Short mmCIF file of C-alpha atoms in Angstrom, two decimals:
data_model
loop_
_atom_site.label_atom_id
_atom_site.label_comp_id
_atom_site.label_asym_id
_atom_site.label_seq_id
_atom_site.Cartn_x
_atom_site.Cartn_y
_atom_site.Cartn_z
CA MET A 19 -22.50 -7.00 13.63
CA THR A 20 -23.52 -4.37 15.37
CA ASP A 21 -26.40 -1.87 14.67
CA ASP A 22 -24.05 0.46 13.27
CA ASP A 23 -22.47 -2.13 10.61
CA SER A 24 -25.85 -2.89 9.28
CA LYS A 25 -26.30 0.72 7.56
CA THR A 26 -23.69 2.22 5.20
CA LYS A 27 -23.51 5.87 5.23
CA THR A 28 -23.93 7.96 2.05
CA TYR A 29 -21.39 10.44 1.06
CA GLU A 30 -23.67 13.41 2.27
CA GLU A 31 -23.99 11.85 5.80
CA CYS A 32 -20.37 11.33 5.68
CA TYR A 33 -19.70 14.95 4.64
CA SER A 34 -22.09 16.41 7.18
CA GLU A 35 -20.43 14.41 10.20
CA ILE A 36 -17.13 15.60 9.15
CA SER A 37 -18.12 19.27 8.59
CA ALA A 38 -19.77 19.21 12.26
CA MET A 39 -16.62 18.02 13.58
CA VAL A 40 -14.74 21.04 11.91
CA ASP A 41 -17.30 23.57 13.07
CA GLU A 42 -16.90 21.96 16.56
CA GLY A 43 -13.29 23.40 16.84
CA ALA A 44 -10.82 20.80 15.10
CA GLY A 45 -10.68 23.36 12.38
CA LYS A 46 -8.01 25.83 14.34
CA TRP A 47 -5.09 24.56 12.65
CA ALA A 48 -2.45 26.31 10.51
CA THR A 49 -3.05 25.12 6.56
CA GLN A 50 0.27 25.24 4.48
CA LYS A 51 -0.32 27.57 1.25
CA ASP A 52 -0.42 24.90 -1.81
CA THR A 53 1.66 25.63 -4.60
CA ASN A 54 1.07 22.26 -6.48
CA SER A 55 1.06 22.84 -10.22
CA GLY A 56 0.91 19.14 -11.03
CA GLU A 57 -2.06 16.85 -11.55
CA LYS A 58 -3.80 17.14 -8.30
CA ILE A 59 -6.32 14.60 -7.24
CA ALA A 60 -9.64 16.31 -6.38
CA PRO A 61 -11.90 15.30 -3.40
CA LYS A 62 -14.59 14.17 -5.75
CA ASP A 63 -11.76 11.71 -7.16
CA LEU A 64 -10.80 10.13 -3.89
CA GLY A 65 -12.52 7.05 -3.03
CA PHE A 66 -13.50 3.79 -4.48
CA SER A 67 -14.33 3.41 -8.36
CA GLU A 68 -17.17 0.97 -9.27
CA GLY A 69 -16.14 -2.40 -9.16
CA PHE A 70 -12.64 -2.10 -7.87
CA LEU A 71 -13.61 -3.55 -4.38
CA LYS A 72 -15.18 -6.51 -5.98
CA LYS A 73 -12.03 -7.10 -8.02
CA HIS A 74 -9.71 -6.70 -4.92
CA PHE A 75 -11.42 -8.94 -2.65
CA GLU A 76 -11.80 -11.56 -5.29
CA ALA A 77 -7.85 -11.45 -5.97
CA ILE A 78 -7.17 -11.48 -2.43
CA LYS A 79 -9.33 -14.76 -1.50
CA MET B 107 -1.43 31.14 5.86
CA ASN B 108 -4.95 30.00 6.56
CA ASP B 109 -5.88 29.20 9.92
CA GLU B 110 -8.76 27.11 9.13
CA ILE B 111 -9.53 23.76 7.86
CA ASN B 112 -10.67 24.80 4.37
CA GLU B 113 -13.79 23.51 2.49
CA GLU B 114 -11.25 21.40 0.47
CA ILE B 115 -9.92 19.47 3.64
CA ILE B 116 -13.41 18.72 4.69
CA ALA B 117 -14.24 17.34 1.27
CA TYR B 118 -11.44 14.93 1.24
CA ALA B 119 -12.24 13.81 4.78
CA ALA B 120 -15.50 13.16 4.04
CA ARG B 121 -14.39 11.41 1.03
CA ILE B 122 -12.15 9.08 3.01
CA TYR B 123 -15.05 8.29 5.45
CA TYR B 124 -17.16 7.54 2.87
CA ALA B 125 -14.55 5.09 0.97
CA PHE B 126 -14.20 3.49 4.47
CA GLU B 127 -17.91 2.71 4.30
CA THR B 128 -17.81 1.12 1.05
CA PHE B 129 -14.85 -0.90 1.95
CA ARG B 130 -16.54 -1.76 5.32
CA LYS B 131 -19.50 -3.13 3.52
CA VAL B 132 -18.16 -4.71 0.47
CA GLY B 133 -15.42 -6.41 2.69
CA ASN B 134 -17.86 -7.59 5.01
CA TYR B 135 -15.76 -6.43 8.00
CA THR B 136 -17.73 -6.62 11.42
CA ASN B 137 -17.04 -3.90 14.50
CA ILE B 138 -14.46 -1.63 12.63
CA LYS B 139 -15.28 2.33 12.75
CA ILE B 140 -13.55 5.36 11.58
CA ASN B 141 -12.75 8.45 13.88
CA CYS B 142 -13.61 11.34 12.05
CA SER B 143 -11.25 13.83 13.69
CA THR B 144 -8.49 11.40 12.89
CA ALA B 145 -9.78 11.42 9.30
CA ILE B 146 -9.32 15.29 9.29
CA VAL B 147 -5.76 14.96 10.54
CA THR B 148 -4.91 12.44 8.08
CA VAL B 149 -6.08 14.24 5.09
CA LYS B 150 -4.74 17.71 6.58
CA SER B 151 -1.13 16.23 7.17
CA TRP B 152 -1.37 14.52 3.51
CA GLN B 153 -2.14 17.78 1.85
CA ASP B 154 0.45 19.58 4.04
CA ASP B 155 3.17 17.38 3.15
CA LEU B 156 2.12 17.82 -0.66
CA ALA B 157 2.02 21.45 -0.47
CA ARG B 158 5.51 21.59 1.31
CA TYR B 159 6.81 19.09 -1.34
CA ALA B 160 5.56 21.25 -4.23
CA GLU B 161 6.88 24.28 -2.45
CA TYR B 162 10.29 22.78 -2.11
CA HIS B 163 10.62 21.51 -5.45
CA LYS B 164 9.60 24.62 -6.95
CA ASP B 165 12.73 25.91 -8.53
CA ILE B 166 14.57 22.88 -9.54
CA GLY B 167 12.36 21.82 -12.14
CA PHE B 168 11.22 18.55 -10.91
CA GLU B 169 7.93 17.04 -12.41
CA ARG B 170 5.70 17.57 -9.59
CA LEU B 171 3.12 15.57 -7.49
CA ASN B 172 1.97 13.13 -9.99
CA LYS B 173 -0.34 10.47 -8.89
CA CYS B 174 2.05 8.31 -7.51
CA LYS B 175 3.51 10.78 -5.02
CA GLN B 176 0.06 11.83 -3.99
CA ALA B 177 -0.81 8.42 -3.28
CA ALA B 178 2.37 7.60 -1.38
CA TYR B 179 2.03 10.49 0.71
CA LEU B 180 -1.79 9.21 1.41
CA MET B 181 -0.95 5.57 2.09
CA TYR B 182 2.02 7.14 4.32
CA TRP B 183 -0.54 9.13 6.61
CA ILE B 184 -3.22 6.68 6.70
CA VAL B 185 -0.69 4.21 8.16
CA LYS B 186 0.95 6.53 10.50
CA THR B 187 -2.38 8.25 11.94
CA LYS B 188 -4.72 5.07 11.69
CA PRO B 189 -8.06 6.67 11.44
CA ILE B 190 -9.82 3.38 11.83
CA TYR B 191 -10.11 1.27 14.75
CA LEU B 192 -11.51 -1.89 16.46
CA PRO B 193 -13.80 -1.07 19.40
CA LEU B 194 -13.87 -4.66 20.97
CA SER B 195 -15.49 -5.22 23.89
CA GLN B 196 -15.15 -8.40 26.59
CA SER B 197 -17.65 -10.24 24.65
CA ASN B 198 -15.78 -10.43 21.41
CA PHE B 199 -12.13 -9.50 22.21
CA SER B 200 -11.15 -13.10 21.82
CA ASP B 201 -12.83 -13.79 18.82
CA LYS B 202 -10.42 -15.35 16.70
CA GLN B 203 -11.21 -13.40 13.41
CA TYR B 204 -9.86 -10.00 14.84
CA PHE B 205 -6.70 -11.66 15.00
CA ASP B 206 -6.30 -12.01 11.77
CA PRO B 207 -4.43 -9.51 9.78
CA GLU B 208 -7.11 -8.21 7.79
CA TYR B 209 -8.33 -6.73 11.19
CA THR B 210 -5.13 -6.05 13.06
CA ALA B 211 -3.58 -4.19 9.96
CA ILE B 212 -7.06 -2.69 9.14
CA ASN B 213 -5.52 0.72 8.15
CA GLU B 214 -2.60 -0.92 6.39
CA VAL B 215 -5.27 -2.86 4.08
CA PHE B 216 -7.63 0.06 3.85
CA ALA B 217 -4.49 2.29 2.67
CA PHE B 218 -3.00 -0.13 0.43
CA THR B 219 -6.61 -0.74 -1.46
CA LEU B 220 -7.81 2.69 -1.44
CA CYS B 221 -4.35 3.94 -3.16
CA SER B 222 -4.40 0.79 -5.86
CA ASP B 223 -7.95 2.06 -6.86
CA MET B 224 -6.32 5.86 -7.11
CA LEU B 225 -3.33 4.34 -9.53
CA GLY B 226 -5.71 2.48 -11.82
CA ILE B 227 -3.98 -0.59 -10.72
CA ASP B 228 -6.51 -3.37 -11.73
CA PRO B 229 -6.25 -6.55 -9.60
CA LYS B 230 -7.90 -9.07 -12.55
CA ARG B 231 -4.96 -7.99 -14.96
CA ASN B 232 -2.82 -10.54 -12.82
CA ASN B 233 -4.70 -11.78 -9.55
CA ASP B 234 -1.84 -13.53 -8.30
CA PHE B 235 0.41 -11.07 -8.43
CA TYR B 236 -1.67 -8.40 -6.91
CA ASN B 237 -2.36 -10.93 -4.20
CA LYS B 238 1.22 -11.36 -3.31
CA ILE B 239 1.93 -7.71 -3.57
CA TYR B 240 -0.86 -7.06 -1.16
CA LYS B 241 0.33 -9.20 1.20
CA GLN B 242 3.66 -7.95 1.15
CA PHE B 243 2.36 -4.40 1.67
CA ARG B 244 0.24 -5.39 4.39
CA TYR B 245 2.93 -6.74 6.15
CA ASP B 246 5.92 -3.88 5.37
CA LEU B 247 3.47 -1.09 6.31
CA TYR B 248 2.38 -2.75 9.42
CA TYR B 249 5.95 -3.99 10.66
CA ARG B 250 8.36 -1.93 8.89
CA ASP B 251 9.48 1.77 9.47
CA ILE B 252 8.13 3.43 5.91
CA ASN B 253 8.78 6.79 4.47
CA PRO B 254 6.78 8.28 1.62
CA LYS B 255 9.62 8.92 -0.43
CA HIS B 256 10.71 5.29 -0.63
CA LEU B 257 6.92 4.18 -1.05
CA PHE B 258 6.62 6.61 -3.70
CA LEU B 259 9.40 4.55 -5.58
CA THR B 260 7.88 1.43 -4.56
CA LEU B 261 4.45 2.46 -6.17
CA GLU B 262 6.00 3.50 -9.35
CA VAL B 263 7.52 0.31 -9.94
CA LEU B 264 4.16 -1.66 -8.72
CA CYS B 265 2.32 0.86 -11.66
CA GLU B 266 4.75 -0.32 -14.25
CA ALA B 267 4.44 -3.99 -13.31
CA MET B 268 0.68 -4.04 -12.98
CA SER B 269 0.66 -2.34 -16.69
CA ALA B 270 3.29 -4.43 -18.14
#
């Protein structure tokens, strides 16, 4: 395990890194206009819910 | 048309990054990393595809973009762009654990796991079936040609089977 592996980043740290990356120039891409009227998954809903990963890793043993 | 990566894309990418951090920790994976700029490409491609899909189907009355469709496109783009990587050095390159499919197919494993949770699949409901499906997805996503439209159908069937 490396030093980096021992620390798990918080969401705020992840957001800060991604945001800095975009500020540095990765943001110059065209974005398709979104006309979706369905049940869209919001950013806050993307990720692992509590307890899911424990059940997942137990099931795949 | 917007020429900037918008706030929503940044938030999705940050969520993917954070999900990776949680996945890495709970799964006790070592040495894996995520490339932030690739993660941005992953979510931007995902959202662009969904937007195109919605626009294309706008006039023909289909039910649009339910969770299975969104999960299928996300799974496809994670597997296609492969934001997770394994920066091995001379000292650990030949370490046997890194030849395990859990590492060689790490993007496929992460994509399936994240999308399963997104779809509300409960592994505990049928551990054996979940394990079998997990390994099949890991194999198919890694070795076979996939497209999001077929993935969508497969995920719908999986959701039905896991809720029966």
